[in-house]
Amino acid sequence: MTFISIENLKTGYETRNGTVQAVDDVSFALENGESIGIAGESACGKSTLGLSIMRIVPDGNIASGDITLEGKSILKMSKSEFAKNVRWKDISMVFQGAMNSLDPVFTVEEQFIEVLKQHRYSGDYKQKISEIVNSVGLTQDVLKKYPHELSGGMKQRIVIAMALLLKPKFVIADEPTTALDVLVQAQIINLLKKLKKDGMSIMLITHDLAIISEVAEKIGIMYAGKMIEFGSAPEIYKNPKHPYTQALLKSIPRLRGDKVTNYIRGTPPSLIQPPQGCRFYDRCPEAMEKCKKDPPKFKTGSGYVSCWLYE
Amino acid sequence: MEEILSVQNLTKHFAKKGIFSSSRTVVKAVDDISFSLKKGEVLVLAGESGSGKSTTARLILRAIEPDSGRIFFDGTEIGKDSKSLDKIRMQCQMIHQDPYASIDPRMKISDILMEPLEIHKIGTKAERKKKVLDALHEVKLEPAEDIFNKFPHMLSGGQRQRIVLARALVLKPKLIIADEPVSMLDVSIRAEVLELMRELQEKHDISYIYITHDLSTARYLGQNISIMYLGKIVESGPIDEVLLHPRHPYTQALLDAISEPEPDNLLKEKKIRINEPLDIDVYQGCRFRARCPYAIEKCKEEPLLEQTGQDRLAACFVKLD
């Protein structure tokens, strides 16, 4: 059964120079139990996609499209209904750099209690908090501590625990491992793996395709606001179709094998009035005349690719 | 080949004092480490946060005073005298991790790049401008004349890091210490900055100390690697050998932690051969003992960094591999 589906989502930010179309006509769907990794360079719209699903795009608006969670549109429902029944309860998010936004003057426990109060939680606070702290692999003594007494990895776990407090089905994690040491990164990855086993679906937003391979069944590659390729993880890794996906995979430094690195020359186009046609045109090694027209989505084995090579 | 830098028995301890208590704890940030670097060589210093990598860099540049130990740079011992300090601060340059924090947002690119030349009183104004434009060409920021008049906020992260590299280059350094130069950048442009660094190394015979916790990027640039843990070098040797056949359990754990883009990863748990830290004094015996899955009784004594093969050193009683 389809768990969540995003259809033709468009989100933009108004600026003095025009609208920045950060998410431009993005579509994908996940089945029950599946997780997705969203990859792309900085400013490709991947965080805005996450914020759009949470309906909290700061100073931006969702222009069109639809988001359906378990058969019900969550974009068409009223703001208050979404806030009451969906946000944090069904879908929650771990924001980028959230571990630095813990309040320094309150203990961890006080910060948990505040969240529960805000949502008028009716059960036993103490029990709920100790459960959630255990589930992210921390011991009870962190509750009495202040954020400055905790390491980066511990703070990241606390922030993840907060996103899990109301037992959501879908958690969006925006760069949860960036700025952490490799050993701590690996622990957070194992934590995400465990949460998946407990039945949660995750949307992992990162620029690092290596980390996505650890948690996601499906992968969406974004470029300049568009999702240019979507498919199953084995297909994306073993048989990437879009020249951008291919280049992105080749740019990852490997521990074993060839030392030759490839990188993508140039920069993505501006998202204010982006050029007609394929947005990767300027940087694409396979660009041809036809690419000056917008490429439609062509079906692949497990998803789609927006590239004229596969017409 | 000639040595550009040699560090002998370098030590720096920091005393940490509680606000209310009179107890003092000592952090051995860098503890009796020695290494040397040949001309044109790239040495990687790897380890987690708190392993003493950045303190080592600051000690070399004399940003902080070492407790003991000697540093020789290009044949001169670096001491307190201004002559040797001038030498190292001109010929040894540093690149920091965060290109958003390491350049002043209110200065024009031209001023940022001129500043080191002005401080060291090199050339006339016209000569300085020429040197700056040359450096911009070297780091492939084109058109250099346009970039020259821009402000940092007009540039992307990768471009900013190249400005930082250009700022290091204007003084024609012999050694560049790069502290996590690519970890804030997108994966897709990391390779670009690393390749640029390698080109400059070959062209100008610049040596690098490349400080990182990421062993997969280390491999692209480095010839030799030293792995640090809590202020000690625990393993060192040629980079390919160390990464393929680690001899210290800590190196092994760092390698385990790295993910490669393989779809098979999804199905298995990530196994890292490291334990939850035991609550023991880390300065008693081997410092990694508290987290080491191979710890034996003997590890209560401190292992020395010993030769374990050609060019390879490891400080461990349990011989892996």
XYZ file of C-alpha atoms in Angstrom:
632
model
C 0.000 0.000 0.000
C 1.185 3.516 -0.664
C 2.341 5.097 2.564
C 3.114 8.617 1.480
C 2.964 10.209 -1.913
C 4.077 13.621 -3.078
C 2.577 14.852 -6.324
C 3.812 17.776 -8.391
C 4.831 19.726 -5.312
C 5.933 23.316 -5.902
C 7.318 25.475 -3.114
C 8.807 28.918 -3.581
C 10.236 31.821 -1.645
C 9.351 35.380 -2.585
C 12.344 37.678 -2.841
C 12.865 41.194 -4.143
C 14.254 39.784 -7.367
C 11.452 37.318 -7.980
C 10.302 33.914 -6.805
C 12.925 31.322 -5.921
C 11.352 28.057 -6.963
C 13.163 25.851 -4.432
C 11.003 22.791 -5.000
C 9.765 22.597 -8.556
C 7.272 19.932 -9.521
C 8.601 17.124 -7.317
C 6.792 13.773 -7.216
C 7.537 10.455 -5.551
C 5.777 7.784 -3.530
C 6.808 5.338 -0.811
C 5.240 2.009 0.070
C 4.609 0.986 3.677
C 7.837 0.339 5.554
C 10.031 2.070 3.003
C 12.481 4.864 3.715
C 13.833 7.399 1.275
C 17.105 9.225 0.935
C 17.105 12.654 -0.708
C 20.480 13.634 -2.117
C 21.807 16.664 -3.928
C 24.178 19.599 -3.605
C 23.592 22.615 -1.352
C 20.654 24.749 -2.436
C 19.007 22.065 -4.557
C 15.792 22.282 -2.540
C 16.152 19.150 -0.441
C 15.574 20.863 2.913
C 12.660 22.864 1.504
C 11.106 19.578 0.409
C 11.288 18.371 4.028
C 9.894 21.622 5.380
C 7.057 21.507 2.826
C 5.987 18.088 4.059
C 5.918 19.524 7.594
C 4.085 22.598 6.233
C 6.479 24.968 7.963
C 8.308 26.683 5.125
C 9.613 29.918 6.656
C 8.640 32.931 4.500
C 7.774 30.615 1.669
C 4.663 29.053 0.343
C 3.518 25.838 -1.208
C 2.104 26.924 -4.531
C 0.606 23.699 -5.808
C 0.716 19.926 -5.655
C -0.500 17.427 -3.120
C 0.894 15.324 -0.282
C -1.027 12.214 0.726
C -0.288 10.242 3.877
C -2.014 6.857 4.070
C -4.633 7.880 1.552
C -5.464 11.233 3.127
C -4.361 14.571 1.739
C -2.408 16.466 4.365
C -1.918 19.516 2.196
C -5.588 20.182 1.599
C -6.565 19.966 5.283
C -6.760 23.203 7.248
C -3.708 24.589 9.031
C -5.215 24.004 12.450
C -6.227 20.448 11.672
C -2.724 19.712 10.365
C -1.142 21.216 13.485
C -3.492 19.308 15.773
C -3.404 15.865 14.203
C -0.456 15.495 11.857
C 2.552 17.646 12.654
C 4.773 15.852 15.226
C 2.099 13.155 15.709
C 2.257 11.483 12.295
C 5.185 13.299 10.728
C 8.076 14.833 12.567
C 11.389 16.321 11.642
C 14.937 16.523 12.965
C 16.137 19.869 11.656
C 19.589 20.543 10.335
C 21.852 21.672 13.165
C 19.028 21.150 15.672
C 21.450 19.839 18.249
C 22.766 23.373 18.583
C 19.309 24.738 19.305
C 18.756 22.979 22.630
C 18.096 25.618 25.267
C 21.279 26.065 27.329
C 19.507 27.139 30.540
C 17.163 24.159 30.915
C 17.995 20.552 31.680
C 17.269 17.946 29.065
C 14.349 16.651 31.114
C 12.736 20.099 31.361
C 12.975 20.445 27.604
C 11.217 17.102 27.105
C 8.481 18.076 29.559
C 7.909 21.307 27.689
C 7.244 19.424 24.473
C 4.800 17.059 26.183
C 2.971 19.955 27.880
C 2.658 21.795 24.614
C 0.929 18.774 23.113
C -1.250 18.201 26.215
C 0.122 14.704 26.705
C -2.132 12.859 29.132
C 0.038 9.915 30.224
C 2.837 9.678 32.761
C 5.532 12.175 31.725
C 8.381 10.466 33.601
C 7.708 7.078 32.096
C 7.301 8.441 28.585
C 10.557 10.377 28.757
C 12.575 7.504 30.173
C 11.199 5.203 27.456
C 12.150 7.565 24.680
C 15.610 8.216 26.094
C 16.238 4.460 26.233
C 15.059 4.030 22.651
C 17.824 6.311 21.352
C 20.470 4.484 23.372
C 21.034 7.011 26.155
C 20.988 6.401 29.900
C 18.660 8.124 32.377
C 21.366 10.333 33.856
C 21.394 12.583 30.762
C 17.988 13.891 31.823
C 19.433 15.888 34.701
C 22.148 17.407 32.557
C 22.367 20.694 30.695
C 23.159 20.731 26.974
C 26.727 21.993 27.505
C 27.516 18.852 29.499
C 26.709 16.614 26.555
C 28.808 15.646 23.543
C 27.675 16.325 19.974
C 26.544 12.740 19.478
C 24.492 12.786 22.689
C 22.828 16.077 21.745
C 21.947 14.690 18.323
C 20.327 11.667 20.018
C 18.323 13.978 22.311
C 17.039 15.926 19.323
C 16.095 12.699 17.546
C 14.352 11.520 20.736
C 12.320 14.751 20.786
C 11.159 14.133 17.246
C 10.058 10.653 18.331
C 8.150 11.691 21.463
C 4.678 11.516 19.938
C 5.362 8.266 18.074
C 5.279 9.549 14.490
C 5.141 7.162 11.536
C 7.344 9.270 9.326
C 10.473 11.100 10.463
C 12.316 13.571 8.265
C 15.984 13.832 9.240
C 17.849 16.758 7.686
C 21.625 16.175 7.655
C 21.576 14.306 10.988
C 25.203 13.186 10.722
C 26.855 16.284 9.291
C 29.362 17.952 11.635
C 29.747 14.798 13.730
C 32.887 12.695 14.027
C 32.982 9.530 11.945
C 32.590 7.214 14.935
C 29.606 9.191 16.222
C 28.170 9.346 12.702
C 28.231 5.573 12.554
C 26.384 5.368 15.887
C 23.651 7.704 14.622
C 23.351 5.597 11.472
C 22.883 2.499 13.617
C 20.254 4.362 15.632
C 18.332 5.200 12.436
C 18.591 1.546 11.397
C 17.101 0.501 14.735
C 14.223 2.984 14.447
C 13.436 1.555 11.038
C 13.289 -1.931 12.516
C 10.780 -0.622 15.058
C 8.506 0.292 12.159
C 9.324 3.880 11.338
C 9.772 5.331 7.881
C 12.570 7.811 7.482
C 13.280 10.520 4.961
C 17.008 11.141 5.156
C 18.148 14.406 3.620
C 21.896 14.603 3.027
C 24.498 15.411 0.432
C 26.299 12.176 1.248
C 25.115 9.231 -0.850
C 27.248 6.844 1.199
C 25.119 7.435 4.292
C 21.879 7.054 2.356
C 22.903 3.544 1.351
C 22.724 2.552 5.026
C 19.051 3.400 5.579
C 17.067 3.990 2.407
C 15.213 1.587 0.110
C 14.370 4.407 -2.274
C 16.480 7.345 -3.392
C 15.528 10.671 -4.920
C 18.221 12.805 -6.522
C 17.503 16.521 -6.599
C 19.095 19.150 -8.782
C 18.161 22.846 -8.883
C 14.716 22.279 -7.390
C 13.811 19.297 -9.563
C 13.850 15.636 -8.646
C 15.757 14.431 -11.666
C 15.885 10.753 -10.780
C 13.961 8.530 -8.416
C 14.277 4.802 -7.936
C 15.263 1.893 -5.723
C 18.635 2.043 -3.970
C 20.173 -0.897 -5.889
C 19.132 0.650 -9.188
C 20.503 4.096 -8.325
C 23.833 2.728 -7.075
C 24.384 -0.004 -9.633
C 22.765 1.531 -12.665
C 22.401 5.302 -12.300
C 20.675 6.813 -15.331
C 20.878 10.584 -15.123
C 24.318 12.027 -15.952
C 24.080 14.079 -12.734
C 23.486 10.991 -10.596
C 26.404 9.292 -12.313
C 28.666 12.273 -11.644
C 27.529 12.561 -8.044
C 28.364 8.911 -7.398
C 31.756 9.247 -9.034
C 32.641 12.247 -6.861
C 32.504 10.254 -3.623
C 35.990 9.511 -2.333
C 36.365 5.783 -1.737
C 38.390 3.993 0.875
C 39.286 1.170 -1.462
C 39.815 0.936 -5.176
C 40.625 3.713 -7.585
C 42.076 6.956 -6.324
C 40.900 8.936 -9.332
C 38.321 11.481 -8.300
C 35.815 13.152 -10.479
C 33.966 16.248 -9.607
C 31.206 18.186 -11.235
C 32.492 21.350 -12.828
C 30.509 24.558 -12.666
C 27.614 25.558 -10.462
C 23.862 24.987 -10.610
C 21.701 27.673 -12.279
C 19.894 30.361 -10.307
C 16.461 29.305 -9.137
C 15.032 32.721 -9.937
C 13.825 32.306 -13.507
C 15.899 29.201 -14.221
C 16.788 28.578 -17.854
C 14.451 26.709 -20.143
C 15.148 23.031 -20.666
C 17.210 20.652 -18.602
C 18.796 22.489 -15.678
C 21.917 20.335 -15.794
C 22.524 21.385 -19.417
C 25.567 23.620 -18.748
C 27.398 21.002 -16.712
C 26.290 17.864 -18.536
C 28.878 15.963 -20.570
C 26.131 14.480 -22.753
C 24.148 17.640 -23.464
C 22.538 17.754 -26.888
C 20.252 20.064 -28.835
C 17.120 18.458 -27.495
C 18.083 19.224 -23.892
C 17.045 22.843 -24.426
C 13.477 21.609 -23.992
C 12.225 20.520 -20.563
C 12.832 16.785 -20.217
C 9.741 14.811 -19.204
C 9.896 11.922 -16.721
C 10.760 8.638 -18.371
C 9.873 5.435 -16.561
C 12.736 3.264 -15.323
C 12.723 -0.149 -13.638
C 11.786 1.204 -10.227
C 11.047 4.888 -10.722
C 11.723 7.621 -13.229
C 14.454 9.767 -14.739
C 14.153 13.242 -16.265
C 16.623 13.035 -19.100
C 16.242 13.011 -22.875
C 18.820 10.212 -23.170
C 16.128 7.775 -22.097
C 13.380 8.899 -24.439
C 65.048 13.910 0.572
C 65.303 17.015 2.672
C 63.109 17.433 5.707
C 60.890 20.497 5.821
C 59.510 19.954 9.287
C 60.583 17.875 12.207
C 58.710 17.714 15.493
C 60.414 16.132 18.481
C 58.754 15.094 21.734
C 56.155 17.843 21.504
C 53.972 18.116 24.614
C 51.126 20.396 25.648
C 48.951 19.819 28.708
C 46.017 22.009 29.620
C 44.910 22.315 33.231
C 41.166 22.425 33.689
C 39.991 23.995 36.910
C 36.440 23.863 38.173
C 34.767 27.195 38.970
C 33.855 26.260 42.507
C 36.130 23.382 43.328
C 39.841 23.548 43.840
C 40.410 20.278 42.016
C 42.379 20.433 38.815
C 42.208 17.965 36.001
C 44.863 17.798 33.381
C 44.060 17.282 29.724
C 47.024 15.901 27.867
C 46.115 17.443 24.519
C 49.422 16.600 22.901
C 51.662 14.193 24.731
C 55.204 13.531 23.609
C 54.662 13.200 19.880
C 57.349 13.151 17.218
C 57.085 13.110 13.473
C 58.774 14.586 10.458
C 57.800 15.662 7.014
C 59.859 15.678 3.827
C 59.764 18.407 1.211
C 56.729 17.976 -1.024
C 55.225 15.312 1.199
C 51.640 15.203 2.441
C 51.225 13.911 5.965
C 47.734 13.169 7.234
C 46.979 13.613 10.920
C 43.784 11.705 11.608
C 41.653 11.100 14.672
C 38.428 12.145 16.381
C 37.688 15.518 17.950
C 39.804 15.889 21.038
C 42.612 13.725 19.757
C 45.002 16.678 19.644
C 45.267 17.177 15.893
C 44.433 20.861 15.877
C 46.489 21.557 19.001
C 49.465 20.066 17.180
C 48.871 22.479 14.301
C 48.659 25.447 16.654
C 51.842 24.377 18.393
C 53.726 24.221 15.119
C 52.681 27.768 14.266
C 53.405 28.844 17.838
C 49.877 30.130 18.279
C 50.296 28.509 21.688
C 53.474 27.701 23.605
C 54.402 24.044 23.968
C 55.253 22.698 27.448
C 58.242 20.921 26.002
C 59.593 19.566 22.769
C 61.355 21.031 19.762
C 60.198 22.038 16.307
C 62.562 22.392 13.362
C 61.246 24.074 10.234
C 63.327 24.161 7.077
C 66.570 23.814 9.031
C 65.778 26.397 11.722
C 64.638 25.632 15.224
C 61.450 27.539 15.971
C 61.799 29.237 19.319
C 60.625 32.432 20.938
C 62.873 34.735 18.945
C 61.088 36.904 16.404
C 63.356 35.816 13.584
C 62.303 32.175 13.685
C 58.688 33.107 14.406
C 58.583 35.372 11.355
C 59.999 32.577 9.288
C 57.426 29.983 10.253
C 54.513 32.383 10.173
C 55.381 33.415 6.662
C 56.437 30.127 5.155
C 53.923 27.936 6.909
C 50.268 28.791 6.322
C 47.066 27.443 7.764
C 43.702 26.630 6.202
C 40.787 26.304 8.596
C 37.714 24.140 8.412
C 34.908 26.635 8.024
C 35.232 28.948 5.012
C 32.249 30.931 6.292
C 34.002 31.783 9.545
C 37.619 32.127 8.478
C 37.231 35.137 6.204
C 35.946 38.521 7.311
C 32.554 39.190 5.680
C 33.144 42.946 5.687
C 36.386 42.839 3.741
C 36.632 42.706 -0.027
C 38.372 39.673 -1.507
C 41.202 41.984 -2.611
C 41.733 43.202 0.965
C 41.555 39.682 2.372
C 44.287 38.532 0.024
C 46.443 41.668 0.391
C 46.456 41.535 4.179
C 49.144 38.846 4.620
C 51.422 40.715 2.192
C 50.906 43.971 4.067
C 51.611 42.329 7.411
C 54.853 40.873 6.146
C 55.676 44.108 4.254
C 56.186 42.474 0.901
C 56.348 44.491 -2.311
C 54.811 47.765 -3.413
C 51.089 48.191 -3.843
C 51.224 47.308 -7.537
C 53.357 44.249 -6.863
C 50.957 43.107 -4.168
C 48.025 43.422 -6.531
C 49.843 41.341 -9.094
C 50.648 38.657 -6.549
C 47.010 38.518 -5.452
C 45.740 38.196 -9.014
C 48.306 35.442 -9.640
C 47.067 33.592 -6.575
C 43.461 33.881 -7.787
C 44.478 32.402 -11.135
C 46.299 29.608 -9.328
C 43.179 28.587 -7.419
C 41.147 28.887 -10.628
C 38.805 31.615 -9.526
C 38.025 33.204 -12.862
C 37.651 35.920 -13.928
C 40.138 36.946 -11.258
C 39.615 40.682 -11.879
C 35.903 40.299 -11.085
C 36.427 38.149 -8.006
C 39.003 40.688 -6.800
C 36.305 43.282 -6.092
C 33.692 40.981 -4.622
C 32.653 40.412 -1.038
C 32.706 36.929 0.543
C 28.902 36.630 0.669
C 28.820 36.678 -3.124
C 30.768 33.420 -3.270
C 29.787 29.787 -2.687
C 31.351 27.575 -0.032
C 33.753 25.961 -2.485
C 34.799 29.350 -3.860
C 35.354 30.689 -0.346
C 37.595 27.765 0.485
C 39.604 28.564 -2.638
C 39.925 32.178 -1.415
C 41.344 30.782 1.813
C 43.762 28.675 -0.212
C 44.734 31.745 -2.277
C 45.341 33.725 0.916
C 47.737 31.006 2.033
C 49.440 30.964 -1.372
C 50.241 34.685 -1.728
C 53.113 34.281 0.720
C 54.593 31.379 -1.290
C 54.601 29.018 1.667
C 56.694 25.872 1.898
C 54.221 24.157 4.178
C 50.450 24.424 4.411
C 48.588 23.040 7.402
C 45.044 22.267 6.294
C 42.644 21.591 9.155
C 39.604 19.723 7.770
C 39.623 21.873 4.610
C 36.805 20.038 2.854
C 34.559 18.725 5.611
C 32.165 21.685 5.366
C 31.864 21.343 1.600
C 29.439 19.300 -0.464
C 30.727 15.866 -1.428
C 30.450 16.806 -5.096
C 33.012 19.607 -4.788
C 35.328 18.080 -2.186
C 37.257 16.331 -4.892
C 37.678 19.613 -6.749
C 39.365 21.328 -3.789
C 41.503 18.268 -3.040
C 42.629 18.063 -6.650
C 43.512 21.755 -6.615
C 45.587 21.213 -3.476
C 47.409 18.350 -5.128
C 48.132 20.384 -8.271
C 49.635 23.172 -6.188
C 51.705 20.669 -4.289
C 53.212 19.328 -7.491
C 53.690 22.728 -9.092
C 55.279 24.560 -6.157
C 56.631 21.629 -4.170
C 54.465 22.614 -1.215
C 54.254 20.166 1.693
C 50.979 19.672 3.513
C 49.848 18.537 6.900
C 46.299 17.438 6.237
C 44.228 17.201 9.402
C 41.005 15.216 9.156
C 38.747 12.617 10.694
C 37.680 11.393 7.289
C 40.002 8.674 6.073
C 38.462 8.407 2.622
C 39.434 11.951 1.611
C 42.776 11.554 3.385
C 43.671 8.842 0.945
C 43.454 11.167 -2.032
C 46.024 13.610 -0.859
C 48.253 11.858 1.634
C 51.354 9.743 1.270
C 51.841 9.086 4.968
C 49.414 9.052 7.836
C 49.637 9.341 11.606
C 46.597 8.327 13.615
C 46.156 10.257 16.857
C 44.165 9.268 19.916
C 43.937 11.439 23.042
C 47.168 13.265 22.402
C 49.284 10.305 21.297
C 50.221 9.006 17.892
C 49.030 5.398 17.975
C 49.905 4.337 14.456
C 51.736 5.737 11.459
C 53.003 4.653 8.073
C 52.404 4.899 4.318
C 48.718 5.691 3.874
C 47.647 2.828 1.617
C 49.252 0.250 3.888
C 47.802 1.692 7.055
C 44.290 1.914 5.608
C 44.357 -1.541 4.069
C 46.109 -3.309 6.943
C 45.562 -1.343 10.152
C 47.695 -2.523 13.074
C 46.061 -0.515 15.845
C 42.493 -1.299 17.005
C 41.634 2.407 16.922
C 42.574 2.708 13.252
C 40.428 -0.338 12.609
C 37.448 1.282 14.361
C 37.839 4.496 12.360
C 37.843 2.452 9.172
C 34.788 0.450 10.265
C 32.874 3.675 10.786
C 33.170 4.824 7.192
C 30.214 4.141 4.910
C 30.710 3.473 1.241
C 27.874 3.897 -1.220
C 26.864 0.242 -1.489
C 23.206 -0.840 -1.545
C 24.089 -3.965 0.491
C 24.671 -1.724 3.511
C 20.923 -1.476 3.975
C 20.560 -5.041 5.116
C 23.314 -5.244 7.681
C 24.055 -3.484 10.910
C 27.122 -1.328 10.878
C 29.675 -3.162 12.994
C 32.286 -0.965 14.594
C 34.907 -2.781 16.581
C 34.889 -0.457 19.559
C 33.389 -0.723 23.055
C 31.405 1.711 25.149
C 34.060 3.541 27.161
C 34.835 2.048 30.575
C 35.119 4.432 33.463
C 38.855 4.194 34.006
C 41.674 6.715 34.079
C 42.590 7.055 30.415
C 46.102 8.164 31.243
C 46.900 4.874 33.005
C 48.370 2.487 30.486
C 47.141 2.438 26.905
C 44.725 5.329 26.381
C 42.513 3.327 24.071
C 42.156 0.538 26.664
C 38.791 1.912 27.866
C 37.206 1.381 24.464
C 39.347 -1.385 23.003
C 37.694 -4.709 22.224
C 41.069 -6.474 22.304
C 42.339 -5.124 25.645
C 44.468 -7.530 27.673
C 46.048 -7.350 31.126
C 49.273 -6.000 29.703
C 47.514 -2.900 28.342
C 47.661 -1.396 31.837
C 51.205 -0.517 30.921
C 51.677 2.170 28.332
C 52.636 0.736 24.922
C 55.389 2.537 23.024
C 55.211 3.518 19.386
C 57.353 0.775 17.906
C 58.453 -0.277 14.479
C 56.217 -3.049 13.137
C 57.409 -3.194 9.568
C 59.092 -1.084 6.964
C 58.191 2.570 7.689
C 55.387 1.443 9.937
C 54.902 2.230 13.593
C 52.185 1.147 15.996
C 51.652 1.480 19.737
C 49.792 -1.692 20.635
C 50.619 -4.919 22.484
C 48.008 -6.860 20.568
C 49.315 -7.268 17.069
C 46.432 -7.050 14.651
C 46.775 -8.302 11.106
